[in-house]
Coordinates of C-alpha atoms and ligand atoms in Angstrom, one line a residue:
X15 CA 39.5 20.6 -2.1
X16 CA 38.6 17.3 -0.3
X17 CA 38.7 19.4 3.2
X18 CA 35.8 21.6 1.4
X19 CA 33.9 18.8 0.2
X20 CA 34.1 17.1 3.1
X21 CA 33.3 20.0 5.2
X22 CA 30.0 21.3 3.1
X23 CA 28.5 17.8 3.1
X24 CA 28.8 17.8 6.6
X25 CA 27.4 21.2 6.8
X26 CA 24.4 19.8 4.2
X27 CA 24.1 16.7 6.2
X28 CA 23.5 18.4 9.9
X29 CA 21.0 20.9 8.1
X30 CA 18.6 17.9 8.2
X31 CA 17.2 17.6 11.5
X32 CA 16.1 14.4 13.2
X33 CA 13.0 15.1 15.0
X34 CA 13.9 12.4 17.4
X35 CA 17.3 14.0 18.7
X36 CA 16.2 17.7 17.6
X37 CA 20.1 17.8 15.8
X38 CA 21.2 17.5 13.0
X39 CA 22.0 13.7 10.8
X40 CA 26.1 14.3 11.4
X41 CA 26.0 15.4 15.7
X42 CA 22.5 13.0 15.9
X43 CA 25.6 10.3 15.1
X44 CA 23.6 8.9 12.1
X45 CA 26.4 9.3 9.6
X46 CA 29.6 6.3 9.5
X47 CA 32.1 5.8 7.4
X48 CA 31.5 9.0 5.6
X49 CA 34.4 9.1 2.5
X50 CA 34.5 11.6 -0.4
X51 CA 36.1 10.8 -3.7
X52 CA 38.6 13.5 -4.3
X53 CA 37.9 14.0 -7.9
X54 CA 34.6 14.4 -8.3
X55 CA 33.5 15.3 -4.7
X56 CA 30.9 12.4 -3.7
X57 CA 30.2 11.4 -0.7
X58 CA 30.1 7.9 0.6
X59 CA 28.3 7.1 3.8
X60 CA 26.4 4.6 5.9
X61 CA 23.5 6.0 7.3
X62 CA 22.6 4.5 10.9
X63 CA 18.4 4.9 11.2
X64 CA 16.9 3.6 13.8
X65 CA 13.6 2.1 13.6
X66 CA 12.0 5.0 15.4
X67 CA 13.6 6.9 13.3
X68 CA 11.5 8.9 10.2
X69 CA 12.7 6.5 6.7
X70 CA 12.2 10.2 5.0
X71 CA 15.4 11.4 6.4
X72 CA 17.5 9.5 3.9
X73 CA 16.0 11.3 0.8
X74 CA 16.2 14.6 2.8
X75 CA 19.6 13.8 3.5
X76 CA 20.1 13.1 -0.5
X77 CA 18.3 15.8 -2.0
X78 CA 20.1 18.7 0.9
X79 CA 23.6 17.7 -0.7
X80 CA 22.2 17.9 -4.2
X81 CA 20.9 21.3 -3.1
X82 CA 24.2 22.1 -1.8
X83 CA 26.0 21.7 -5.4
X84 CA 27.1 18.6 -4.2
X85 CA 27.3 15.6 -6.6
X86 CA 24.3 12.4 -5.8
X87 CA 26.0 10.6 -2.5
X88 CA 25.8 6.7 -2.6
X89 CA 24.2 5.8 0.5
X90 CA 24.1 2.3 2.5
X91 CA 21.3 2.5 5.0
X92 CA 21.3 0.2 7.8
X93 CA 19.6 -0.4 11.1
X94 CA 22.3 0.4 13.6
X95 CA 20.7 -2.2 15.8
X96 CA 20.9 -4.7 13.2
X97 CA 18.7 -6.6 11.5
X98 CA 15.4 -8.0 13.0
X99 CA 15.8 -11.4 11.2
X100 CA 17.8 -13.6 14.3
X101 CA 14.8 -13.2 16.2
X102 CA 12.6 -15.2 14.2
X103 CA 10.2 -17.1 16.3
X104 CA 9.2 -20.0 14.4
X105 CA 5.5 -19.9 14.0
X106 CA 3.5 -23.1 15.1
X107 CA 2.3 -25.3 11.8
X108 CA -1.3 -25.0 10.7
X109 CA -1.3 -28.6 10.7
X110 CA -0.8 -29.8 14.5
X111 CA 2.2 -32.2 15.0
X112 CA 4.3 -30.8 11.8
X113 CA 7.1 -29.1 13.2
X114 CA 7.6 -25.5 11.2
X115 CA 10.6 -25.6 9.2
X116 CA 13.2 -22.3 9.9
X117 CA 12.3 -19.6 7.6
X118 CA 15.5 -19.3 5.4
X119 CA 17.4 -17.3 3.0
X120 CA 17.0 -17.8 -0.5
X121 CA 20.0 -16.5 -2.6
X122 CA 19.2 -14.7 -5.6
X123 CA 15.7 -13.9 -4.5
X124 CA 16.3 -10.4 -2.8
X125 CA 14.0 -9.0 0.0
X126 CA 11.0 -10.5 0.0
X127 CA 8.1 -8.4 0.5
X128 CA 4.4 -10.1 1.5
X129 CA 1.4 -7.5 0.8
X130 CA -1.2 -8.8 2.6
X131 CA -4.7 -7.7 4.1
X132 CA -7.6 -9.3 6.7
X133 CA -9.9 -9.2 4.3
X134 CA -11.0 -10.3 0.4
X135 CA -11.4 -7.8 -2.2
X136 CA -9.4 -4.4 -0.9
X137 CA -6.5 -4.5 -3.7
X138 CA -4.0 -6.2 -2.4
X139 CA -3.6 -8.5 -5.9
X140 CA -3.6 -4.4 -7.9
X141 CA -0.8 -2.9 -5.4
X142 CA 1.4 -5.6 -5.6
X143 CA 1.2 -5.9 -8.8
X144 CA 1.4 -1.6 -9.6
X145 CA 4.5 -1.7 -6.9
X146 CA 6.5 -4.0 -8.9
X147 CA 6.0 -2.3 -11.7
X148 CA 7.0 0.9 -10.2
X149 CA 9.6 -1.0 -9.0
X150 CA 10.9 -2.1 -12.0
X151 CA 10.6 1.6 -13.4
X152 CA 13.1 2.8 -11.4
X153 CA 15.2 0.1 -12.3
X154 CA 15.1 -2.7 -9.9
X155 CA 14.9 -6.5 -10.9
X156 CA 11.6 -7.7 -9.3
X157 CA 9.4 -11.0 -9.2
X158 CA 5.9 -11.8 -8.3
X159 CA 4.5 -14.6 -6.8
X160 CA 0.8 -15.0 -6.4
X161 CA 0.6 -17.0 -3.3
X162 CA -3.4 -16.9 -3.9
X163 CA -3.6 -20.6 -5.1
X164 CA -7.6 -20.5 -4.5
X165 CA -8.3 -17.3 -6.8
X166 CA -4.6 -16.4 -8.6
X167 CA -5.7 -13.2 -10.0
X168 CA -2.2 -12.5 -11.5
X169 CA -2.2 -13.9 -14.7
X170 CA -5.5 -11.4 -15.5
X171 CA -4.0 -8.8 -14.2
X172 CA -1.4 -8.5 -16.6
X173 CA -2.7 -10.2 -19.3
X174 CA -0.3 -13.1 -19.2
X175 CA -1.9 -16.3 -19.6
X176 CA 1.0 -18.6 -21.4
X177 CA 2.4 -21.9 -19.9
X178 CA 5.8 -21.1 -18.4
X179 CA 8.7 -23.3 -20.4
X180 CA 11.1 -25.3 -17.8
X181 CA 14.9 -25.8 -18.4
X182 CA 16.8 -28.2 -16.6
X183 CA 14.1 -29.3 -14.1
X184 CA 13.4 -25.2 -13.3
X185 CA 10.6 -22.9 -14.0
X186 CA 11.5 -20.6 -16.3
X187 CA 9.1 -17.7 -14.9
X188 CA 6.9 -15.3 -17.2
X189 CA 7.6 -11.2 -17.6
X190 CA 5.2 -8.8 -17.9
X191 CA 6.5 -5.1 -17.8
X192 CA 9.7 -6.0 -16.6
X193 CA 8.1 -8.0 -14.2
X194 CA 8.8 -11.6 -13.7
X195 CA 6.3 -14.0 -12.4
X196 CA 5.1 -17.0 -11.1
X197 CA 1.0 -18.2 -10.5
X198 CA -0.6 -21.3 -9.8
X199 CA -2.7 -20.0 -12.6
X200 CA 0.2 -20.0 -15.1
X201 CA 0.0 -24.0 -14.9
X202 CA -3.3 -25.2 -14.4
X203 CA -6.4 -24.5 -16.9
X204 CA -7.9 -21.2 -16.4
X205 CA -11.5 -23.4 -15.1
X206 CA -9.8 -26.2 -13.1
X207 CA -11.5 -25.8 -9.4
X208 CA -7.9 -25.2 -6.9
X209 CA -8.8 -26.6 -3.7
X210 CA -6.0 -27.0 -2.1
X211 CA -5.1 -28.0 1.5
X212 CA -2.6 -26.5 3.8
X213 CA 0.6 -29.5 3.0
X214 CA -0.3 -29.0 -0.9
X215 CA 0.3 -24.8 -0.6
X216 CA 3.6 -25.2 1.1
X217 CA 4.4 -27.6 -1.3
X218 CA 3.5 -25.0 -4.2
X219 CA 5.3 -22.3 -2.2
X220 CA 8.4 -24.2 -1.6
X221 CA 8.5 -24.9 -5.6
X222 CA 7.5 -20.9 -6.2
X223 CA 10.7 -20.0 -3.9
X224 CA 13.1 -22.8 -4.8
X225 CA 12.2 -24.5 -8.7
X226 CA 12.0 -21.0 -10.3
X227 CA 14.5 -19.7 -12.0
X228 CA 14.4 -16.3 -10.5
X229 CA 18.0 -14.9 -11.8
X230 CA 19.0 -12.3 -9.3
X231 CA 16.5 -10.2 -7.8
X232 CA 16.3 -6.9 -5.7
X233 CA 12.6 -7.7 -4.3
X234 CA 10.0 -10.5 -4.6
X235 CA 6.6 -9.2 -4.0
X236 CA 4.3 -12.1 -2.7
X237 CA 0.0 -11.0 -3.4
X238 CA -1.3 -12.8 -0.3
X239 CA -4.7 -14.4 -0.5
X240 CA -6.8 -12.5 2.2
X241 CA -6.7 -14.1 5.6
X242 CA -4.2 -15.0 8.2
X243 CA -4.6 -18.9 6.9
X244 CA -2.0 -21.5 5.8
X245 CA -0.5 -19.5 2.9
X246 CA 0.9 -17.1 5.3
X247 CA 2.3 -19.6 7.8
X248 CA 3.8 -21.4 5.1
X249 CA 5.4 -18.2 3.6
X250 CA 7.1 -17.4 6.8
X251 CA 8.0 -20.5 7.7
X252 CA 9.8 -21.2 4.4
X253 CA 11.8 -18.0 3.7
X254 CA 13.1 -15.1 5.4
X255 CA 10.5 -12.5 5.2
X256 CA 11.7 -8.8 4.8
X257 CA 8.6 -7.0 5.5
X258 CA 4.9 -7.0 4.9
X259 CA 2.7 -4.5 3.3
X260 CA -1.1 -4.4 4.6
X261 CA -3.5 -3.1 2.6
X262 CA -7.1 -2.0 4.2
X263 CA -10.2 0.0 2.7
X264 CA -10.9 2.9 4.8
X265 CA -13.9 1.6 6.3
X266 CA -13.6 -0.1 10.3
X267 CA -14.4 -3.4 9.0
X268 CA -11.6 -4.1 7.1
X269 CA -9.3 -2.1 9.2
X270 CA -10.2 -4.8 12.1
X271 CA -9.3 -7.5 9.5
X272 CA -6.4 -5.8 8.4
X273 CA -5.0 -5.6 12.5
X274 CA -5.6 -9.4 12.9
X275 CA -3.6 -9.7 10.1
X276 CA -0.8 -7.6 10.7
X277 CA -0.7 -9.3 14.0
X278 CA -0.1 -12.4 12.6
X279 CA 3.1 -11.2 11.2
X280 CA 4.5 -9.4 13.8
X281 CA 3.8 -12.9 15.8
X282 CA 6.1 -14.3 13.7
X283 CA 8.6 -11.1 13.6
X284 CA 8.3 -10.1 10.8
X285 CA 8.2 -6.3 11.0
X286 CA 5.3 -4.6 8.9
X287 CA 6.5 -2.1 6.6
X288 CA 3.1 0.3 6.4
X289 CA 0.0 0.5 5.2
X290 CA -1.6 1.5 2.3
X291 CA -5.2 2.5 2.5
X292 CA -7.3 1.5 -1.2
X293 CA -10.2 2.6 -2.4
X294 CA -9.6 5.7 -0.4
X295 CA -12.2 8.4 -1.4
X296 CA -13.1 9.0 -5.3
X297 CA -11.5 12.1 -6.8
X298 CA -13.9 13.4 -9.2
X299 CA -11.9 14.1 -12.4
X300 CA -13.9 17.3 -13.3
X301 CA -14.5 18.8 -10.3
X302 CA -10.9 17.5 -8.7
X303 CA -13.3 17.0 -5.3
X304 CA -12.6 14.6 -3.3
X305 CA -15.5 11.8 -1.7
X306 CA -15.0 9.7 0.7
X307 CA -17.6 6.5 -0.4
X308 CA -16.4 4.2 2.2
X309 CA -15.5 6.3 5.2
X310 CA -12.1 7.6 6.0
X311 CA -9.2 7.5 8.0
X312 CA -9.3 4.0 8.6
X313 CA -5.9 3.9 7.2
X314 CA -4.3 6.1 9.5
X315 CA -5.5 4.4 12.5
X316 CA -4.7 1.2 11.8
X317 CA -1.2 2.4 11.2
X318 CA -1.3 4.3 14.3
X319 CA -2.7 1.3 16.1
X320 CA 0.4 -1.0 14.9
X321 CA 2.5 2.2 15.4
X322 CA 4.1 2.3 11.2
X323 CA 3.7 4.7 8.7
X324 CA 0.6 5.5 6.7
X325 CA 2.9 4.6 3.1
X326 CA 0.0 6.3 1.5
X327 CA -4.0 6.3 0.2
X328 CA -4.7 5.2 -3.3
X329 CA -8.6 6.9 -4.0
X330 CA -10.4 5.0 -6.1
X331 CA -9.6 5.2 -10.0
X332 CA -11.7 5.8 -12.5
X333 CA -11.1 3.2 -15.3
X334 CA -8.7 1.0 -13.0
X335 CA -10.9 -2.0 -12.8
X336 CA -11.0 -2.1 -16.7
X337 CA -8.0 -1.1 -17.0
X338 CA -6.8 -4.4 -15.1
X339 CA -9.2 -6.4 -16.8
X340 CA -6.9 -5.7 -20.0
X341 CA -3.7 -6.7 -18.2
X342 CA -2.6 -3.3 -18.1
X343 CA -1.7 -2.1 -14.1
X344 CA -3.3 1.1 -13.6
X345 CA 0.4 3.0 -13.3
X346 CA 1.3 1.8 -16.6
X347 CA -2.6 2.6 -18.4
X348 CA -2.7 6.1 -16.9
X349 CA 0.3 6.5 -15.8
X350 CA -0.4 9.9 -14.4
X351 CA -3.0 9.5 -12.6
X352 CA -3.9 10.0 -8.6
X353 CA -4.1 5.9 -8.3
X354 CA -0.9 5.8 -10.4
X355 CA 1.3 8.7 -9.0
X356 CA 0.0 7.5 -5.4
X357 CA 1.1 3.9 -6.1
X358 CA 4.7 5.0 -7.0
X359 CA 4.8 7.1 -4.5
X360 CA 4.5 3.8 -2.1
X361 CA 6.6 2.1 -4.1
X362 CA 9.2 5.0 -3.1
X363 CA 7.8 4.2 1.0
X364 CA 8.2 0.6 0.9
X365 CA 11.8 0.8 -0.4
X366 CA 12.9 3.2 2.5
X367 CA 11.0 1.2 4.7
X368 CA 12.7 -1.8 4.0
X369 CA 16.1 0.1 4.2
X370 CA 15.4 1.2 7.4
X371 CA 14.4 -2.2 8.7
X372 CA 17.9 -3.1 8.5
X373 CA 18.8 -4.5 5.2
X374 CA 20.8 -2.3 2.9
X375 CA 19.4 -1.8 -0.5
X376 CA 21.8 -1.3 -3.6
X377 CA 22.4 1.9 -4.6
X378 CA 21.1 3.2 -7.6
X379 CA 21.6 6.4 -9.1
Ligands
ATP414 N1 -8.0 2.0 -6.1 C1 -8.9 1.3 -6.9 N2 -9.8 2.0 -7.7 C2 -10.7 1.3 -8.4 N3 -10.8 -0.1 -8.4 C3 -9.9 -0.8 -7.6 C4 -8.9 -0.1 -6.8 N4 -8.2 -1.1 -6.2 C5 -8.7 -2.3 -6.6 N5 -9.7 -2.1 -7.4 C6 -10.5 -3.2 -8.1 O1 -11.1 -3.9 -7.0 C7 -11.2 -5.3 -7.2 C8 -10.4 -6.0 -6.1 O2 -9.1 -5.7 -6.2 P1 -7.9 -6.8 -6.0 O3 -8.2 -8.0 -6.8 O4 -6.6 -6.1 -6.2 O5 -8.2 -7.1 -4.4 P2 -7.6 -8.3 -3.6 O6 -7.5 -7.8 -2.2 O7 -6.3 -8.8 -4.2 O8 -8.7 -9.4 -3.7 P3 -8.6 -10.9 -3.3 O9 -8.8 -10.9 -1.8 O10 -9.8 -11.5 -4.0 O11 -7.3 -11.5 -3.7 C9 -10.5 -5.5 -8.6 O12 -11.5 -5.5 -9.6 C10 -9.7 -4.2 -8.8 O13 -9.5 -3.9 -10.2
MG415 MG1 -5.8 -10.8 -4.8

């Protein structure tokens, strides 16, 4: 019985083939520790992808044993190389003569994710927000915190506008959607002008990360103000940063914005995840035609020029802008939607991304 299990998931595992080694997962070496449980037949396995290698293979490598008559395998991805956080060059301060502090691990807070862009206005505020909800969908326990201290768009963009209660010295942070969250604009009047300088935002970060009483979470999404400024020194320099998401419009401008920001981060080695391309063509809702308003493929060759996936293109929505203006995300409002369906299926990206960078995600079935 456990000699047949055994031998069809390997069977089902070297059916999927690596287009790196042209063999299949099992003789490509990718599969470790594989273990089946004898009673009910699952199988057990660490999956070694390399970064080079294409993050889809782990879903392929699920849904070929479920296709097999197999029951769902509980998979640990890792990075056989290991992950990319030792090599952490400390970035230089903003503010000349202050040495950078060591970015650090922050228990509790899970993998921190920074979605970030070059440039004002593209939606990075709308997909962090729509992948934490389609985060928390699928079950994870996720946080937001709106590093924007100059324009904290969070609090309107899921209608949350109450003053967060402290216990014991800590933040207790609001929810929205299963969503728990943190904004500058949670604790000062709506009006109030925030000019900030660069010691005062690490000094709001470093109570965001550490004063908040975060629980235990699987991801902490971070909606970057645009830029490569202090808010993203500080971010890295103060915690361990998993990955970053950078978000561009398709048209050149923004994607030259978008590079000098994703530079920044893999200055700093932190490896970028994707990139998601907004406001990507208008999908007329009668015809189902698709127009591209503001050029196209900028996306794609901004991921090709950093050499990471293209995690998707979200057109632009019909009804989203309102939509947000109401506090409702766009993949709760219309949830089936091409913004929404798009959106989770980045969310989807983004998790296998950060797999494959090396830190193993928990399992959920
Ligand atoms: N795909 C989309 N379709 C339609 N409207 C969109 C889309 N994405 C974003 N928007 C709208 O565009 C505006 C800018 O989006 P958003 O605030 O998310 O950008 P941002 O990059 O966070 O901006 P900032 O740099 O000011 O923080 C918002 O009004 C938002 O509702
Ligand atoms: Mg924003």
């Amino acid at each position: 019985m456990t000699t047949n299990h055994l031998a069809r998931t390997r069977a089902a595992l070297d059916g999927v083939v690596n287009s790196r080694t042209g063999q299949g997962l099992v003789a490509s070496g990718m599969i470790d520790a594989l273990a089946i449980d004898e009673s009910t037949g699952t199988a057990t396995f660490t999956f070694l992808l390399r970064r080079d290698d294409p993050a889809t293979l782990v879903r392929q490598a699920r849904q070929a044993l479920i296709d097999a008559g197999l029951p769902h395998p509980r998979i640990q991805v890792t990075d056989p190389a290991g992950p990319p956080k030792t090599t952490h060059a400390a970035p230089q301060s903003a503010q000349a003569g202050v040495p950078a502090p060591t970015p650090m691990e922050i228990p509790g807070i899970g993998r921190v994710i920074a979605v970030s862009s070059g440039k004002g206005g593209v939606g990075k505020s709308t997909v962090t927000v729509n992948l934490a909800v389609a985060f928390a969908e699928s079950g994870y326990r996720v946080g937001i915190i709106d590093v924007d201290v100059h324009g904290p768009d969070l609090p309107r963009m899921v209608g949350v506008f109450e003053k967060p209660m402290s216990q014991n010295g800590r933040i207790i942070p609001l929810e929205a959607y299963g969503v728990k969250l943190i904004s500058i604009g949670f604790l000062i009047d709506r009006d109030a002008p925030a000019i900030w300088r660069g010691p005062i935002i690490t000094k709001i970060l470093h109570q965001f990360l550490h004063e908040v009483e975060w629980g235990e979470l699987d991801f902490l999404l971070c909606d970057m103000p645009p830029g490569t400024g202090d808010a993203q020194l500080s971010l890295v320099q103060q915690v361990h940063v998993a990955g970053a998401v950078i978000v561009t419009t398709p048209q050149e401008v923004s994607v030259g914005d978008a590079l000098r920001g994703a530079k920044m981060f893999e200055k700093v080695n932190v490896p970028v995840l994707g990139v998601v391309e907004n406001m990507s063509g208008f999908i007329d809702p009668v015809t189902g035609m698709r127009h591209d308003l503001f050029g196209s493929g900028g996306g794609a060759r901004l991921a090709d020029e950093l050499g990471v996936p293209l995690l998707g293109q979200v057109p632009l929505q019909a009804g989203l802008v309102d939509a947000a203006d109401r506090g409702e995300p766009i993949v709760i409002a219309a949830p089936t939607s091409a913004a929404a369906v798009i959106l989770r299926e980045i969310a989807d990206a983004v998790r296998h991304q950060v797999a494959a960078s090396g830190v193993a995600l928990p399992i959920l079935e």
